[in-house]
Amino acid sequence: MEQLRRTKIIDVLKLESFGHQVCVKGWVRTKRGSKNVAFIAMNDGSTIHNIQVVADREKTEDSILDRIHTGASLSVVGELTQSQGSGQNVEIIATEIEVIGEANPDEYPLQPKKHSLEFLREKAHLRFRTSTFSAVFRIRHAMAFAIHEFFNNKGFVNIHSPIVTGSDAEGAGEMFQVTTLDMKNPPLTEDGKIDYKQDFFGKETNLTVSGQLEGELAALALGEIYTFGPTFRAENSNTTRHLAEFWMIEPEMAFYDIHDNMDLAEEMLKYLVKYALDNCLDDLKFLENRLLEEEKVKPEAERSDMPLIEKLQFILDNEFIRLTYTEAVEVLRNSKPAKKGKFQYPVEWGIDLQSEHERYLVEKHYKKPVILIDYPRDIKAFYMKQNDDGKTVRAMDVLFPGIGEIIGGSQREESYEKLKARIDEMGIAEKDMWWFLETRKFGTVPHSGYGLGFERLMLFVTGMGNIRDVIPFPRAPKTAEF
Ligand code: 4AD
Ligand code: MG
């Protein structure tokens, strides 16, 4: 007899005719019931919802029920029926159950109860099997897809920028070195320095902190491009917002000024949030309920004022506030927390805004996403367009509630002379930047771009509180398991 083809659980749950045989395969979430009848909740990752399998000892092979525990993988054939119990519409009355892989209940770490996110981080190889993480990673996929769709619809070209680079795009010196030299006994030059000429690439190389510089080269010919790749930063920030390896989306556009750049960033973020609401509602509802449960045990003051889905809708319904860094500093200096000395970092013109300041602006003062432009030149990267005041650059940061900075970008310095002067002033070696400078020598044009931190977007869309829970295998200081 021909074997019944497997149907994914997401499709079984949509079926509206009953009485016929179906085959599902997946993992056991829970098993309950009596000695003779078991109700098995099965999930195959295609949806947040489980399918209920009813297994009767009389109708199935005798010993099989005893081998079924949380975590085991099963293949089930049975009749699809309308469910008698509450909580689900359909169930499968099993006629054949095969245990594909057992999971010993004394050893399997995931029990059918709520585990803490911290615990699950240590079990990252298995946490995909929880409802929370399967929801997060389905949404992560949807967001990656939506990003490509957004830019493709607009005619942007996806550029694969290199991961191994010889330059420090952000000039912050927070790079991981790439080398094949023997660390115990590296070849030395005459003056006792490491001789990188003998290294694999014949020069010092690192993992990239950004695809922007290469992206600019492409934009200055293809017009509008974007990169979407992994980036690496060796900054020792052990926070809920920082990873050592994260993914960044970096559009770069010829003939865009800072205002065009802000328009694109706002349009893109709204597109992505709308895509999530339109395509991931089941997963979002699950995550929203999860958060509401968590909120119940929090003190009143720490509770968020909006449930997740309302918060996402709020982004679509409101224009982002746009103001300059200088104006923002004024607002902050006149704020209650500043006057009462409540900010950990005092505010004055010239400081790099801290997360507490960004979040005050977004969450307390404007209660909307905020785009800040025209930051002090001394706290920003060398490539940003210098304003005529001699003090500020055409930088642009997008600040989001609960997150702080979600996007950083700028209009780029297109003048060869000004860019060259800035590179010299900052002590950046011209041998590393000659190719970047040449684009300003030959057919330069005004252009702009920005970087969206993919995991910061994921934090916002899923409502998760820790960036390590929105990337499958987080890389952070002292963390590179799995
Ligand atoms: O502001 P950043 O450093 O800007 C750049 O790298 C530019 N080259 C982007 C551009 O103009 N093309 O980083 C951009 C974004 C931040 O706003 C933040 O969302 C995210 O990347 N980000 C991080 N995300 C997770 N972990 C980290 N350590 C991050 N550092 C930056
Ligand atoms: Mg930044």
PDB file of N, CA and C in Angstrom, residues 162-167 175-183 194 196 198-209 232 234:
ATOM      1  N   PRO A 162      32.136  42.054   2.049  1.00  0.00           N
ATOM      2  CA  PRO A 162      33.020  41.025   2.608  1.00  0.00           C
ATOM      3  C   PRO A 162      32.966  40.943   4.130  1.00  0.00           C
ATOM      4  N   ILE A 163      33.271  39.784   4.647  1.00  0.00           N
ATOM      5  CA  ILE A 163      33.288  39.573   6.099  1.00  0.00           C
ATOM      6  C   ILE A 163      34.702  39.784   6.636  1.00  0.00           C
ATOM      7  N   VAL A 164      35.697  39.420   5.847  1.00  0.00           N
ATOM      8  CA  VAL A 164      37.086  39.694   6.230  1.00  0.00           C
ATOM      9  C   VAL A 164      37.491  41.021   5.600  1.00  0.00           C
ATOM     10  N   THR A 165      37.948  41.967   6.403  1.00  0.00           N
ATOM     11  CA  THR A 165      38.314  43.274   5.856  1.00  0.00           C
ATOM     12  C   THR A 165      39.668  43.742   6.389  1.00  0.00           C
ATOM     13  N   GLY A 166      40.214  44.721   5.690  1.00  0.00           N
ATOM     14  CA  GLY A 166      41.478  45.312   6.123  1.00  0.00           C
ATOM     15  C   GLY A 166      41.270  46.694   6.694  1.00  0.00           C
ATOM     16  N   SER A 167      40.006  47.139   6.801  1.00  0.00           N
ATOM     17  CA  SER A 167      39.767  48.503   7.282  1.00  0.00           C
ATOM     18  C   SER A 167      38.817  48.486   8.468  1.00  0.00           C
ATOM     19  N   MET A 175      37.691  45.446  16.890  1.00  0.00           N
ATOM     20  CA  MET A 175      37.625  44.399  15.874  1.00  0.00           C
ATOM     21  C   MET A 175      38.251  43.089  16.323  1.00  0.00           C
ATOM     22  N   PHE A 176      37.731  42.013  15.756  1.00  0.00           N
ATOM     23  CA  PHE A 176      38.312  40.689  15.958  1.00  0.00           C
ATOM     24  C   PHE A 176      39.308  40.439  14.842  1.00  0.00           C
ATOM     25  N   GLN A 177      40.512  40.072  15.231  1.00  0.00           N
ATOM     26  CA  GLN A 177      41.546  39.838  14.236  1.00  0.00           C
ATOM     27  C   GLN A 177      41.367  38.477  13.553  1.00  0.00           C
ATOM     28  N   VAL A 178      41.703  38.452  12.266  1.00  0.00           N
ATOM     29  CA  VAL A 178      41.693  37.193  11.507  1.00  0.00           C
ATOM     30  C   VAL A 178      43.129  36.897  11.098  1.00  0.00           C
ATOM     31  N   THR A 179      43.641  35.770  11.536  1.00  0.00           N
ATOM     32  CA  THR A 179      45.043  35.465  11.204  1.00  0.00           C
ATOM     33  C   THR A 179      45.266  33.952  11.151  1.00  0.00           C
ATOM     34  N   THR A 180      46.245  33.545  10.363  1.00  0.00           N
ATOM     35  CA  THR A 180      46.665  32.145  10.394  1.00  0.00           C
ATOM     36  C   THR A 180      48.083  32.027  10.958  1.00  0.00           C
ATOM     37  N   LEU A 181      48.604  33.145  11.459  1.00  0.00           N
ATOM     38  CA  LEU A 181      49.958  33.101  12.037  1.00  0.00           C
ATOM     39  C   LEU A 181      49.950  32.272  13.326  1.00  0.00           C
ATOM     40  N   ASP A 182      51.087  31.702  13.644  1.00  0.00           N
ATOM     41  CA  ASP A 182      51.237  30.939  14.878  1.00  0.00           C
ATOM     42  C   ASP A 182      51.296  31.930  16.050  1.00  0.00           C
ATOM     43  N   MET A 183      50.275  31.915  16.870  1.00  0.00           N
ATOM     44  CA  MET A 183      50.182  32.911  17.945  1.00  0.00           C
ATOM     45  C   MET A 183      51.335  32.784  18.945  1.00  0.00           C
ATOM     46  N   ILE A 194      55.044  42.244  14.736  1.00  0.00           N
ATOM     47  CA  ILE A 194      54.555  41.066  14.013  1.00  0.00           C
ATOM     48  C   ILE A 194      54.572  41.355  12.511  1.00  0.00           C
ATOM     49  N   TYR A 196      53.042  41.005   9.402  1.00  0.00           N
ATOM     50  CA  TYR A 196      51.781  40.565   8.775  1.00  0.00           C
ATOM     51  C   TYR A 196      51.933  40.275   7.281  1.00  0.00           C
ATOM     52  N   GLN A 198      53.645  38.153   6.195  1.00  0.00           N
ATOM     53  CA  GLN A 198      53.678  36.688   6.112  1.00  0.00           C
ATOM     54  C   GLN A 198      52.352  36.034   6.505  1.00  0.00           C
ATOM     55  N   ASP A 199      51.377  36.883   6.853  1.00  0.00           N
ATOM     56  CA  ASP A 199      50.076  36.330   7.231  1.00  0.00           C
ATOM     57  C   ASP A 199      49.296  35.921   5.974  1.00  0.00           C
ATOM     58  N   PHE A 200      48.209  35.228   6.146  1.00  0.00           N
ATOM     59  CA  PHE A 200      47.460  34.652   5.022  1.00  0.00           C
ATOM     60  C   PHE A 200      47.164  35.664   3.920  1.00  0.00           C
ATOM     61  N   PHE A 201      46.668  36.842   4.311  1.00  0.00           N
ATOM     62  CA  PHE A 201      46.284  37.843   3.314  1.00  0.00           C
ATOM     63  C   PHE A 201      47.420  38.819   3.002  1.00  0.00           C
ATOM     64  N   GLY A 202      48.571  38.612   3.636  1.00  0.00           N
ATOM     65  CA  GLY A 202      49.712  39.507   3.409  1.00  0.00           C
ATOM     66  C   GLY A 202      49.527  40.852   4.075  1.00  0.00           C
ATOM     67  N   LYS A 203      48.548  40.966   4.937  1.00  0.00           N
ATOM     68  CA  LYS A 203      48.313  42.202   5.680  1.00  0.00           C
ATOM     69  C   LYS A 203      47.474  41.872   6.896  1.00  0.00           C
ATOM     70  N   GLU A 204      47.319  42.877   7.774  1.00  0.00           N
ATOM     71  CA  GLU A 204      46.496  42.678   8.963  1.00  0.00           C
ATOM     72  C   GLU A 204      45.024  42.696   8.551  1.00  0.00           C
ATOM     73  N   THR A 205      44.259  41.703   8.982  1.00  0.00           N
ATOM     74  CA  THR A 205      42.837  41.669   8.623  1.00  0.00           C
ATOM     75  C   THR A 205      41.973  41.380   9.850  1.00  0.00           C
ATOM     76  N   ASN A 206      40.694  41.761   9.721  1.00  0.00           N
ATOM     77  CA  ASN A 206      39.743  41.622  10.815  1.00  0.00           C
ATOM     78  C   ASN A 206      38.391  41.187  10.285  1.00  0.00           C
ATOM     79  N   LEU A 207      37.532  40.769  11.207  1.00  0.00           N
ATOM     80  CA  LEU A 207      36.126  40.563  10.842  1.00  0.00           C
ATOM     81  C   LEU A 207      35.471  41.939  10.740  1.00  0.00           C
ATOM     82  N   THR A 208      34.599  42.096   9.779  1.00  0.00           N
ATOM     83  CA  THR A 208      34.038  43.424   9.514  1.00  0.00           C
ATOM     84  C   THR A 208      33.127  43.905  10.647  1.00  0.00           C
ATOM     85  N   VAL A 209      33.152  45.226  10.903  1.00  0.00           N
ATOM     86  CA  VAL A 209      32.203  45.820  11.846  1.00  0.00           C
ATOM     87  C   VAL A 209      31.007  46.415  11.109  1.00  0.00           C
ATOM     88  N   PHE A 232      30.651  42.121  13.308  1.00  0.00           N
ATOM     89  CA  PHE A 232      31.337  41.639  14.511  1.00  0.00           C
ATOM     90  C   PHE A 232      31.938  42.811  15.277  1.00  0.00           C
ATOM     91  N   ALA A 234      34.101  43.671  18.882  1.00  0.00           N
ATOM     92  CA  ALA A 234      34.761  43.178  20.089  1.00  0.00           C
ATOM     93  C   ALA A 234      34.627  44.179  21.230  1.00  0.00           C
TER      94      ALA A 234
END
